[in-house]
Tab-separated table of C-alpha atoms and ligand atoms in Angstrom:
chain	number	residue	atom	x	y	z
A	10	MET	CA	0.000	0.000	0.000
A	11	THR	CA	2.736	2.440	0.932
A	12	GLY	CA	4.397	1.620	-2.387
A	13	VAL	CA	1.467	2.740	-4.422
A	14	LEU	CA	1.011	5.885	-2.341
A	15	ALA	CA	4.682	6.712	-2.731
A	16	ARG	CA	4.248	6.357	-6.474
A	17	LEU	CA	1.220	8.676	-6.350
A	18	ARG	CA	3.200	11.263	-4.404
A	19	GLU	CA	5.928	11.040	-7.000
A	20	LEU	CA	3.381	11.608	-9.779
A	21	ARG	CA	1.776	14.521	-7.917
A	22	ALA	CA	5.155	16.188	-7.510
A	23	GLY	CA	5.090	16.923	-11.235
A	24	ASP	CA	1.819	18.895	-10.939
A	25	LEU	CA	1.382	22.603	-10.370
A	26	PRO	CA	1.415	23.299	-6.627
A	27	THR	CA	-2.111	23.510	-5.166
A	28	HIS	CA	-0.948	25.266	-2.020
A	29	GLY	CA	1.102	28.352	-1.289
A	30	GLY	CA	-0.489	30.788	-3.736
A	31	ARG	CA	1.914	30.078	-6.600
A	32	THR	CA	-0.793	28.793	-8.944
A	33	LEU	CA	-3.081	31.719	-9.797
A	34	ALA	CA	-5.839	29.732	-11.528
A	35	TYR	CA	-7.545	26.351	-11.051
A	36	VAL	CA	-6.855	26.118	-7.307
A	37	TYR	CA	-8.154	27.937	-4.241
A	38	ASP	CA	-6.016	27.795	-1.146
A	39	SER	CA	-7.184	29.059	2.218
A	40	GLY	CA	-3.622	28.764	3.484
A	41	LEU	CA	-5.021	26.987	6.567
A	42	SER	CA	-3.775	23.419	6.882
A	43	GLU	CA	-6.579	22.305	9.174
A	44	VAL	CA	-9.101	23.096	6.434
A	45	ASP	CA	-7.479	20.423	4.275
A	46	GLU	CA	-7.369	17.977	7.165
A	47	VAL	CA	-11.049	18.450	7.998
A	48	ALA	CA	-11.967	18.073	4.309
A	49	ALA	CA	-9.897	14.912	3.843
A	50	ALA	CA	-11.288	13.261	6.987
A	51	ALA	CA	-14.900	14.141	6.119
A	52	HIS	CA	-14.374	12.996	2.523
A	53	ALA	CA	-13.087	9.634	3.721
A	54	LEU	CA	-16.032	9.226	6.110
A	55	ALA	CA	-18.645	9.653	3.377
A	56	SER	CA	-17.100	8.740	0.011
A	57	SER	CA	-18.663	5.270	0.037
A	58	ALA	CA	-22.173	6.657	0.591
A	59	ASN	CA	-24.337	7.179	-2.499
A	60	GLY	CA	-26.463	10.288	-2.993
A	61	LEU	CA	-28.439	8.355	-5.610
A	62	ASP	CA	-30.941	7.441	-2.895
A	63	PRO	CA	-31.353	10.077	-0.185
A	64	THR	CA	-33.702	7.808	1.772
A	65	ALA	CA	-30.956	5.195	2.049
A	66	PHE	CA	-28.328	7.776	3.058
A	67	PRO	CA	-30.194	10.416	5.039
A	68	SER	CA	-26.920	11.935	6.234
A	69	LEU	CA	-26.277	13.131	2.679
A	70	LEU	CA	-29.781	14.550	2.394
A	71	ARG	CA	-29.291	16.396	5.646
A	72	MET	CA	-25.909	17.831	4.634
A	73	GLU	CA	-27.189	18.859	1.199
A	74	ASN	CA	-30.191	20.704	2.645
A	75	ASP	CA	-27.928	22.340	5.170
A	76	LEU	CA	-25.445	23.592	2.546
A	77	VAL	CA	-28.261	24.875	0.326
A	78	ALA	CA	-29.644	26.756	3.334
A	79	CYS	CA	-26.212	28.279	4.047
A	80	ALA	CA	-25.855	29.417	0.423
A	81	SER	CA	-29.383	30.807	0.407
A	82	LYS	CA	-28.747	32.790	3.573
A	83	LEU	CA	-25.547	34.222	2.128
A	84	LEU	CA	-27.213	35.164	-1.168
A	85	GLY	CA	-30.388	36.856	-0.057
A	86	GLY	CA	-32.651	33.814	-0.353
A	87	THR	CA	-36.128	33.605	1.163
A	88	ALA	CA	-38.165	30.856	2.817
A	89	GLU	CA	-39.087	29.780	-0.732
A	90	THR	CA	-35.490	29.343	-1.930
A	91	VAL	CA	-34.427	25.783	-2.764
A	92	GLY	CA	-31.467	24.312	-4.592
A	93	ALA	CA	-29.311	21.372	-5.542
A	94	ILE	CA	-25.732	20.362	-4.879
A	95	THR	CA	-23.899	19.597	-8.117
A	96	SER	CA	-20.439	18.402	-9.086
A	97	GLY	CA	-19.234	21.871	-10.079
A	98	GLY	CA	-20.013	25.203	-11.659
A	99	THR	CA	-20.468	23.811	-15.131
A	100	GLU	CA	-23.089	21.338	-13.931
A	101	SER	CA	-24.906	24.106	-12.032
A	102	CYS	CA	-24.987	26.295	-15.165
A	103	LEU	CA	-26.073	23.344	-17.337
A	104	LEU	CA	-28.981	22.629	-15.002
A	105	ALA	CA	-30.102	26.267	-14.934
A	106	VAL	CA	-30.302	26.174	-18.740
A	107	LEU	CA	-31.995	22.762	-18.826
A	108	ALA	CA	-34.611	23.815	-16.269
A	109	ALA	CA	-35.340	26.995	-18.232
A	110	ARG	CA	-35.675	25.117	-21.518
A	111	ASP	CA	-37.953	22.406	-20.164
A	112	ALA	CA	-40.205	24.877	-18.398
A	113	ARG	CA	-41.121	26.294	-21.826
A	114	PRO	CA	-41.964	23.246	-23.996
A	115	GLU	CA	-44.153	25.439	-26.214
A	116	VAL	CA	-41.116	27.381	-27.488
A	117	GLY	CA	-40.112	25.727	-30.744
A	118	SER	CA	-36.500	26.832	-30.998
A	119	PRO	CA	-35.537	28.062	-27.526
A	120	SER	CA	-32.656	30.511	-27.035
A	121	ILE	CA	-30.570	31.965	-24.214
A	122	VAL	CA	-29.292	35.542	-24.067
A	123	LEU	CA	-25.678	35.773	-22.906
A	124	PRO	CA	-23.216	38.624	-22.552
A	125	GLU	CA	-20.052	37.700	-24.499
A	126	THR	CA	-18.229	37.442	-21.169
A	127	ALA	CA	-20.507	34.653	-19.884
A	128	HIS	CA	-18.661	31.491	-18.903
A	129	ALA	CA	-18.125	28.864	-21.610
A	130	ALA	CA	-20.332	26.546	-19.512
A	131	PHE	CA	-23.327	28.276	-21.135
A	132	HIS	CA	-21.969	27.543	-24.596
A	133	LYS	CA	-21.640	23.937	-23.507
A	134	ALA	CA	-25.237	23.980	-22.221
A	135	ALA	CA	-26.540	25.392	-25.505
A	136	HIS	CA	-24.534	22.775	-27.390
A	137	LEU	CA	-25.692	19.836	-25.262
A	138	PHE	CA	-29.320	20.844	-24.893
A	139	GLY	CA	-29.906	22.255	-28.356
A	140	LEU	CA	-30.580	25.907	-27.588
A	141	ARG	CA	-29.641	28.864	-29.744
A	142	LYS	CA	-27.233	31.366	-28.229
A	143	VAL	CA	-27.830	35.064	-28.586
A	144	VAL	CA	-24.467	36.527	-27.593
A	145	VAL	CA	-24.506	40.215	-26.733
A	146	PRO	CA	-21.336	42.377	-26.858
A	147	VAL	CA	-20.244	43.955	-23.563
A	148	ASP	CA	-19.031	47.496	-22.964
A	149	PRO	CA	-15.499	47.553	-24.494
A	150	GLU	CA	-14.076	49.683	-21.645
A	151	THR	CA	-15.635	48.073	-18.587
A	152	PHE	CA	-16.304	44.569	-19.970
A	153	ARG	CA	-19.681	44.678	-18.207
A	154	ALA	CA	-22.872	43.585	-19.934
A	155	VAL	CA	-24.936	46.411	-21.442
A	156	PRO	CA	-28.495	46.179	-20.039
A	157	SER	CA	-30.194	47.905	-22.981
A	158	ALA	CA	-28.463	45.596	-25.464
A	159	MET	CA	-29.347	42.566	-23.339
A	160	ALA	CA	-32.986	43.715	-23.198
A	161	ASP	CA	-33.069	44.278	-26.963
A	162	ALA	CA	-31.863	40.707	-27.510
A	163	ILE	CA	-34.952	39.192	-25.849
A	164	ASP	CA	-37.592	37.757	-28.175
A	165	GLU	CA	-40.366	35.122	-27.995
A	166	SER	CA	-37.792	32.328	-28.130
A	167	THR	CA	-35.823	33.523	-25.088
A	168	VAL	CA	-36.072	31.109	-22.155
A	169	LEU	CA	-33.162	32.422	-20.062
A	170	MET	CA	-31.021	35.515	-19.522
A	171	VAL	CA	-27.566	35.132	-17.998
A	172	ALA	CA	-25.217	37.570	-16.272
A	173	SER	CA	-22.136	37.099	-14.103
A	174	ALA	CA	-21.116	38.131	-10.598
A	175	PRO	CA	-18.335	38.411	-11.508
A	176	SER	CA	-17.251	37.217	-14.944
A	177	TYR	CA	-14.343	34.788	-14.814
A	178	ALA	CA	-12.308	36.523	-17.510
A	179	HIS	CA	-12.275	40.076	-16.099
A	180	GLY	CA	-13.659	39.822	-12.556
A	181	VAL	CA	-16.308	42.499	-13.139
A	182	VAL	CA	-19.896	42.266	-11.931
A	183	ASP	CA	-22.573	42.764	-14.603
A	184	PRO	CA	-25.387	45.290	-13.934
A	185	ILE	CA	-27.690	42.567	-12.595
A	186	PRO	CA	-30.634	44.754	-11.403
A	187	GLU	CA	-31.199	46.316	-14.835
A	188	ILE	CA	-30.833	43.018	-16.696
A	189	ALA	CA	-33.078	41.175	-14.232
A	190	ALA	CA	-35.720	43.899	-14.600
A	191	ALA	CA	-35.702	43.433	-18.380
A	192	ALA	CA	-35.959	39.654	-17.962
A	193	ALA	CA	-38.809	39.945	-15.471
A	194	SER	CA	-40.808	42.319	-17.614
A	195	ALA	CA	-40.502	39.859	-20.517
A	196	GLY	CA	-41.476	36.961	-18.245
A	197	VAL	CA	-38.080	35.301	-18.788
A	198	ARG	CA	-35.918	33.532	-16.208
A	199	MET	CA	-32.689	35.215	-15.108
A	200	HIS	CA	-29.645	33.240	-13.963
A	201	VAL	CA	-26.845	34.934	-12.059
A	202	ASP	CA	-23.585	33.046	-12.502
A	203	ALA	CA	-21.919	33.695	-9.154
A	204	CYS	CA	-19.880	30.494	-9.405
A	205	ILE	CA	-16.675	32.305	-8.531
A	206	GLY	CA	-17.959	35.339	-6.638
A	207	GLY	CA	-20.906	34.014	-4.700
A	208	TRP	CA	-18.983	32.947	-1.613
A	209	VAL	CA	-16.633	35.935	-1.446
A	210	LEU	CA	-18.516	39.054	-2.618
A	211	PRO	CA	-21.002	38.925	0.297
A	212	TYR	CA	-18.032	38.910	2.692
A	213	PHE	CA	-16.368	41.763	0.793
A	214	ALA	CA	-19.622	43.687	1.314
A	215	LYS	CA	-19.587	42.884	5.040
A	216	LEU	CA	-16.047	44.283	5.120
A	217	GLY	CA	-17.326	47.550	3.701
A	218	ALA	CA	-16.495	47.118	0.024
A	219	GLU	CA	-18.856	48.548	-2.551
A	220	VAL	CA	-20.314	45.410	-4.084
A	221	PRO	CA	-23.063	45.849	-6.670
A	222	LEU	CA	-26.295	43.998	-5.819
A	223	PHE	CA	-26.383	40.665	-7.593
A	224	ASP	CA	-28.284	38.128	-5.491
A	225	PHE	CA	-31.907	37.200	-4.696
A	226	ARG	CA	-32.475	40.649	-3.226
A	227	VAL	CA	-32.637	41.784	-6.855
A	228	PRO	CA	-36.183	41.408	-8.233
A	229	GLY	CA	-36.273	39.119	-11.246
A	230	VAL	CA	-33.307	36.898	-10.330
A	231	THR	CA	-34.606	33.318	-10.564
A	232	SER	CA	-31.453	31.243	-10.034
A	233	ILE	CA	-27.876	31.635	-8.796
A	234	SER	CA	-24.891	29.298	-9.074
A	235	VAL	CA	-22.101	29.380	-6.494
A	236	ASP	CA	-19.161	26.984	-6.388
A	237	LEU	CA	-18.117	25.700	-2.987
A	238	HIS	CA	-14.873	24.414	-4.497
A	239	LYS	CA	-13.832	27.993	-5.261
A	240	TYR	CA	-14.042	30.669	-2.553
A	241	ALA	CA	-15.698	28.418	0.037
A	242	TYR	CA	-12.275	26.682	-0.076
A	243	CYS	CA	-13.851	23.204	-0.237
A	244	ALA	CA	-12.352	20.138	-1.869
A	245	LYS	CA	-13.181	19.871	-5.567
A	246	GLY	CA	-16.484	18.528	-6.819
A	247	VAL	CA	-19.114	20.763	-5.174
A	248	SER	CA	-21.261	23.638	-6.364
A	249	VAL	CA	-24.720	24.895	-5.414
A	250	LEU	CA	-27.509	25.833	-7.802
A	251	LEU	CA	-30.143	27.906	-6.011
A	252	HIS	CA	-33.646	28.557	-7.357
A	253	ALA	CA	-35.953	31.285	-6.103
A	254	ASN	CA	-38.648	28.624	-5.599
A	255	ALA	CA	-39.265	24.898	-6.035
A	256	GLU	CA	-41.360	25.354	-9.177
A	257	LEU	CA	-38.317	26.747	-10.998
A	258	ARG	CA	-36.243	23.721	-10.007
A	259	ARG	CA	-38.660	20.964	-11.008
A	260	THR	CA	-37.716	20.907	-14.692
A	261	HIS	CA	-34.154	19.776	-14.117
A	262	TYR	CA	-35.297	16.854	-11.967
A	263	PHE	CA	-35.474	13.543	-13.785
A	264	ALA	CA	-37.418	10.387	-12.978
A	265	SER	CA	-37.599	7.229	-15.022
A	266	ALA	CA	-39.743	4.212	-14.273
A	267	ALA	CA	-39.277	2.966	-17.849
A	268	TRP	CA	-36.934	0.056	-17.142
A	269	PRO	CA	-36.964	-3.008	-14.896
A	270	GLY	CA	-34.462	-1.707	-12.318
A	271	TYR	CA	-34.835	0.759	-9.437
A	272	THR	CA	-36.767	3.925	-10.182
A	273	MET	CA	-34.115	6.374	-11.279
A	274	LEU	CA	-34.767	9.696	-9.623
A	275	ASN	CA	-32.116	12.384	-10.058
A	276	PRO	CA	-31.973	16.030	-9.075
A	277	THR	CA	-28.796	16.632	-11.139
A	278	LEU	CA	-26.936	15.192	-14.131
A	279	GLN	CA	-25.208	12.542	-12.062
A	280	SER	CA	-27.033	9.500	-10.777
A	281	THR	CA	-24.629	7.771	-8.401
A	282	ARG	CA	-23.201	10.682	-6.426
A	283	SER	CA	-20.307	10.245	-4.043
A	284	GLY	CA	-20.975	11.500	-0.543
A	285	GLY	CA	-17.298	12.498	-0.341
A	286	PRO	CA	-17.244	15.995	-1.865
A	287	LEU	CA	-20.550	16.888	-0.197
A	288	ALA	CA	-19.399	15.818	3.269
A	289	ALA	CA	-16.021	17.502	2.801
A	290	ALA	CA	-17.773	20.741	1.826
A	291	TRP	CA	-20.226	20.504	4.698
A	292	ALA	CA	-17.375	20.010	7.154
A	293	VAL	CA	-15.268	22.874	5.747
A	294	VAL	CA	-18.191	25.306	5.623
A	295	HIS	CA	-19.025	24.649	9.271
A	296	HIS	CA	-15.412	24.484	10.377
A	297	LEU	CA	-14.673	27.912	8.920
A	298	GLY	CA	-18.042	29.455	9.704
A	299	GLU	CA	-18.972	33.107	9.169
A	300	ASP	CA	-15.937	34.373	11.066
A	301	GLY	CA	-13.530	32.145	9.194
A	302	TYR	CA	-14.831	33.273	5.805
A	303	LEU	CA	-14.791	36.895	6.872
A	304	ARG	CA	-11.117	36.637	7.847
A	305	LEU	CA	-10.252	34.831	4.615
A	306	ALA	CA	-12.093	37.502	2.611
A	307	GLU	CA	-10.227	40.210	4.481
A	308	VAL	CA	-6.770	38.880	3.629
A	309	THR	CA	-7.822	38.039	0.083
A	310	ARG	CA	-9.107	41.573	-0.408
A	311	GLU	CA	-5.826	42.980	0.829
A	312	ALA	CA	-3.856	40.663	-1.459
A	313	VAL	CA	-5.938	41.460	-4.523
A	314	GLY	CA	-5.653	45.206	-3.852
A	315	ARG	CA	-1.871	45.055	-3.558
A	316	ILE	CA	-1.479	42.862	-6.615
A	317	ARG	CA	-3.786	45.045	-8.660
A	318	SER	CA	-1.967	48.282	-7.890
A	319	GLY	CA	1.392	46.551	-8.311
A	320	VAL	CA	0.445	45.224	-11.748
A	321	ALA	CA	-0.821	48.657	-12.807
A	322	ALA	CA	2.514	50.154	-11.764
A	323	ILE	CA	4.565	47.838	-13.993
A	324	ASP	CA	5.519	49.655	-17.176
A	325	GLY	CA	3.737	48.115	-20.154
A	326	LEU	CA	0.946	46.357	-18.236
A	327	ARG	CA	-2.657	47.552	-17.991
A	328	VAL	CA	-5.450	46.088	-15.827
A	329	LEU	CA	-8.594	45.422	-17.860
A	330	GLY	CA	-11.777	47.081	-16.616
A	331	ASP	CA	-12.347	47.863	-12.952
A	332	PRO	CA	-12.441	44.445	-11.269
A	333	SER	CA	-14.413	44.413	-8.038
A	334	SER	CA	-13.722	40.875	-6.938
A	335	THR	CA	-10.745	38.555	-6.539
A	336	LEU	CA	-9.793	38.260	-10.191
A	337	ILE	CA	-7.497	40.452	-12.251
A	338	ALA	CA	-6.842	40.425	-15.987
A	339	PHE	CA	-4.067	42.523	-17.463
A	340	THR	CA	-2.915	43.166	-20.974
A	341	ALA	CA	0.275	44.506	-22.581
A	342	GLU	CA	0.161	48.194	-23.483
A	343	ASN	CA	2.624	48.062	-26.360
A	344	ASP	CA	4.050	45.539	-28.761
A	345	GLY	CA	7.530	45.339	-27.311
A	346	PHE	CA	6.897	41.991	-25.663
A	347	ASP	CA	4.645	38.991	-25.675
A	348	LEU	CA	2.314	38.100	-22.793
A	349	PHE	CA	2.625	34.404	-23.584
A	350	THR	CA	6.343	34.764	-22.932
A	351	VAL	CA	5.594	36.585	-19.681
A	352	ALA	CA	3.521	33.551	-18.618
A	353	ASP	CA	6.402	31.215	-19.484
A	354	GLU	CA	8.875	33.410	-17.609
A	355	MET	CA	6.587	33.367	-14.568
A	356	LYS	CA	6.514	29.562	-14.811
A	357	VAL	CA	10.313	29.530	-14.730
A	358	ARG	CA	10.077	31.604	-11.528
A	359	GLY	CA	7.587	29.170	-9.995
A	360	TRP	CA	4.256	30.943	-10.672
A	361	TYR	CA	1.348	29.897	-12.855
A	362	VAL	CA	-0.584	32.749	-14.486
A	363	GLN	CA	-3.285	31.989	-17.041
A	364	PRO	CA	-3.179	33.282	-20.629
A	365	GLN	CA	-6.560	34.329	-22.079
A	366	PHE	CA	-6.870	34.736	-25.842
A	367	ALA	CA	-8.351	37.844	-27.421
A	368	HIS	CA	-12.117	37.579	-27.895
A	369	GLY	CA	-14.608	40.254	-28.861
A	370	SER	CA	-13.486	43.516	-27.300
A	371	SER	CA	-11.160	41.728	-24.862
A	372	PRO	CA	-7.496	41.762	-25.907
A	373	LEU	CA	-5.003	38.981	-25.222
A	374	ASN	CA	-4.349	39.058	-21.470
A	375	LEU	CA	-3.130	37.193	-18.417
A	376	HIS	CA	-5.591	36.202	-15.705
A	377	LEU	CA	-4.936	35.975	-11.976
A	378	THR	CA	-7.228	34.240	-9.502
A	379	VAL	CA	-6.144	35.652	-6.139
A	380	THR	CA	-6.900	33.653	-2.987
A	381	ALA	CA	-6.138	33.966	0.709
A	382	ALA	CA	-2.883	32.092	0.182
A	383	ASN	CA	-1.523	34.992	-1.885
A	384	HIS	CA	-1.518	37.187	1.175
A	385	GLY	CA	2.022	37.862	2.339
A	386	SER	CA	3.821	37.080	-0.915
A	387	GLU	CA	2.393	39.904	-3.046
A	388	ALA	CA	5.733	41.743	-3.235
A	389	GLU	CA	7.563	38.609	-4.323
A	390	PHE	CA	4.911	37.942	-6.972
A	391	LEU	CA	5.135	41.495	-8.299
A	392	ALA	CA	8.933	41.468	-8.366
A	393	ASP	CA	8.872	38.239	-10.368
A	394	LEU	CA	6.198	39.631	-12.683
A	395	SER	CA	8.290	42.716	-13.290
A	396	ALA	CA	11.348	40.554	-13.993
A	397	SER	CA	9.283	38.368	-16.323
A	398	VAL	CA	8.128	41.390	-18.315
A	399	ALA	CA	11.751	42.520	-18.592
A	400	ALA	CA	12.775	39.050	-19.767
A	401	ALA	CA	9.930	38.987	-22.292
A	402	ARG	CA	10.997	42.413	-23.601
A	403	GLU	CA	14.501	41.106	-23.981
A	404	ALA	CA	13.244	38.043	-25.867
A	405	GLY	CA	11.061	40.104	-28.234
A	406	ALA	CA	7.812	38.967	-29.793
A	407	VAL	CA	7.361	35.257	-30.464
A	408	ARG	CA	8.010	34.630	-34.128
A	409	ILE	CA	5.883	32.085	-35.887
A	410	ASP	CA	7.579	30.185	-38.666
A	411	SER	CA	5.936	31.391	-41.893
A	412	GLU	CA	5.609	27.860	-43.271
A	413	VAL	CA	3.860	26.688	-40.121
A	414	ALA	CA	1.586	29.721	-40.196
A	415	ALA	CA	0.739	28.909	-43.820
A	416	PHE	CA	0.053	25.277	-42.837
A	417	VAL	CA	-2.390	26.457	-40.161
A	418	ALA	CA	-4.025	28.993	-42.465
A	419	ALA	CA	-4.717	26.207	-44.973
A	420	LEU	CA	-6.432	23.949	-42.407
A	421	ASP	CA	-10.204	23.653	-42.382
A	422	ALA	CA	-11.881	23.140	-39.004
A	423	GLU	CA	-14.655	21.083	-40.595
A	424	THR	CA	-12.413	18.541	-42.238
A	425	LEU	CA	-9.262	18.498	-40.072
A	426	THR	CA	-7.929	14.973	-39.720
A	427	ALA	CA	-5.771	13.396	-37.023
A	428	ASP	CA	-3.004	12.988	-39.611
A	429	GLN	CA	-3.047	16.672	-40.486
A	430	PHE	CA	-2.875	17.491	-36.814
A	431	ALA	CA	0.081	15.172	-36.298
A	432	GLY	CA	1.716	16.804	-39.316
A	433	LEU	CA	1.181	20.215	-37.794
A	434	LEU	CA	2.714	19.215	-34.467
A	435	ALA	CA	5.740	17.773	-36.196
A	436	ALA	CA	6.145	20.729	-38.579
A	437	ALA	CA	5.918	23.208	-35.736
A	438	GLY	CA	8.236	21.189	-33.484
A	439	LEU	CA	5.599	21.510	-30.809
A	440	LEU	CA	6.161	18.277	-28.996
A	441	GLY	CA	8.395	18.235	-25.928
A	442	ASP	CA	11.747	16.458	-26.081
A	443	ASP	CA	10.402	13.185	-24.728
A	444	GLY	CA	7.258	13.461	-26.835
A	445	GLY	CA	5.458	14.828	-23.776
A	446	LEU	CA	4.301	18.313	-22.918
A	447	PRO	CA	6.549	21.170	-24.021
A	448	GLU	CA	8.253	23.343	-21.398
A	449	ARG	CA	7.437	26.624	-23.081
A	450	MET	CA	3.886	27.312	-24.175
A	451	ALA	CA	4.462	30.687	-25.869
A	452	PRO	CA	5.156	29.302	-29.370
A	453	ILE	CA	2.071	27.065	-29.204
A	454	ASN	CA	-0.157	29.797	-27.827
A	455	ALA	CA	1.091	32.325	-30.378
A	456	LEU	CA	0.291	29.859	-33.145
A	457	LEU	CA	-3.138	29.047	-31.705
A	458	ALA	CA	-3.855	32.765	-31.452
A	459	THR	CA	-3.492	33.053	-35.252
A	460	ALA	CA	-6.145	30.373	-35.824
A	461	PRO	CA	-9.782	31.444	-36.159
A	462	GLU	CA	-11.829	30.278	-33.142
A	463	PRO	CA	-13.535	27.261	-34.792
A	464	LEU	CA	-10.154	25.990	-36.013
A	465	ARG	CA	-8.592	26.642	-32.600
A	466	GLU	CA	-11.354	24.587	-30.993
A	467	ARG	CA	-10.780	21.751	-33.474
A	468	LEU	CA	-7.006	21.816	-32.913
A	469	LEU	CA	-7.497	21.723	-29.153
A	470	VAL	CA	-9.867	18.776	-29.397
A	471	GLU	CA	-7.247	16.882	-31.420
A	472	PHE	CA	-4.638	17.858	-28.863
A	473	LEU	CA	-6.845	16.553	-26.031
A	474	GLY	CA	-7.392	13.299	-27.853
A	475	SER	CA	-3.654	12.896	-28.253
A	476	LEU	CA	-3.108	13.574	-24.543
A	477	TYR	CA	-5.749	11.084	-23.476
A	478	THR	CA	-4.222	8.137	-25.227
A	479	PRO	CA	-3.063	5.431	-22.834
B	13	LIG	C1	-15.475	28.367	-12.561
B	13	LIG	C2	-16.659	28.977	-13.201
B	13	LIG	C3	-17.646	28.208	-13.829
B	13	LIG	C4	-17.485	26.725	-14.072
B	13	LIG	O1	-17.199	26.019	-12.930
B	13	LIG	P1	-16.470	24.604	-12.897
B	13	LIG	O2	-16.518	24.272	-11.457
B	13	LIG	O3	-15.089	24.785	-13.433
B	13	LIG	O4	-17.258	23.655	-13.726
B	13	LIG	C5	-18.763	28.874	-14.316
B	13	LIG	N1	-18.880	30.205	-14.200
B	13	LIG	C6	-17.940	30.976	-13.622
B	13	LIG	C7	-18.138	32.451	-13.538
B	13	LIG	C8	-16.799	30.386	-13.107
B	13	LIG	O5	-15.848	31.141	-12.559
């Protein structure tokens, strides 16, 4: 047994660090070791229990209702508010869309209205559930949704409006009250995607920050998603989808008696549901409590403030919009250097920052998810960022081989084959030395940035398929 665990530790050592604040995306670190201990112990106690049947495992039912009640209290819910625990933010968003679609069976070709900054989970929902997307440009300066444009996009086919609190890409909160008012007056549901902000913005407000209203206190908001595995600092695999009332929730429930086995009765997309993530979340939420989250929000707010002003002070960098949460996106002011190279240089210095491609009015930028664990090392981060920009300036812009660029330009997303993809990788020398992942991502990212979005998506799918080959 110890042999296999030693092997696992060895494998994990090659991953990005999940603790210590050096990975500024994907992971959320409270910096408190007992939070991890509580989560691991609770996970182990309940991971064999199955949420498939809440009457067989009433402990899971109890914990789920309790967590939904906690989220509702935090987000302005009422006695009517209900919800569901899901596996993550994407599942919560998917279910909000599914419930909205199935509540309006009379709509022939249902659509959802999204600001262009809405999370890709809604594009996935539209794709999976066959809805049309009506994507509305955001304000090019603030990156916030434009309420009048959102309202104008509503028609008879609209079953759901979406806005973010905040958006993942820029960390800005959309004008929820105006959008929700437009949705309500059209009789359309309104989902607030607070996956990343829902467990931290209310605490920022308690600390005196000016946080725009975004929760159930806003008339017209019918559902809210909030991920416990983000700023509730829970182990991965838990999100909450809240509905303003039970009627709104019913249409994502599923029951089937049409087979000879047990009656399948599911509140979410999963059927068998591990009790592990739920119990871990329940334990962490109660272990930290109001006071714990308030303290974590306080240090996170300090860290994000320092990092934001530090980034703005680095020559050549510009913060996008006016982020009011824990996320920062910054772009390069001039063409003297390449942000993809900055990301690689940060990697060399032991930090992960996340490149975001240009889309709509949003230029190529680097994204930072700041958590409590960043508190205390802001100066070190900023010094390394400054050094990375200097190194990127020194290196100059990434040059893409003209033959490779021509190869990419000639590819067709519709007909791309695995062989063509393999040819591209070889031609571009994009494979690492041992055939594994390359050390430096800048050349790959620069090449991907030249590809139109549908082709980029196709290339990435091929890439994923090549990764997931045993
Ligand atoms: C993270 C996130 C999601 C998706 O959540 P997952 O847990 O990664 O599936 C959706 N919306 C927003 C705003 C997010 O930040």
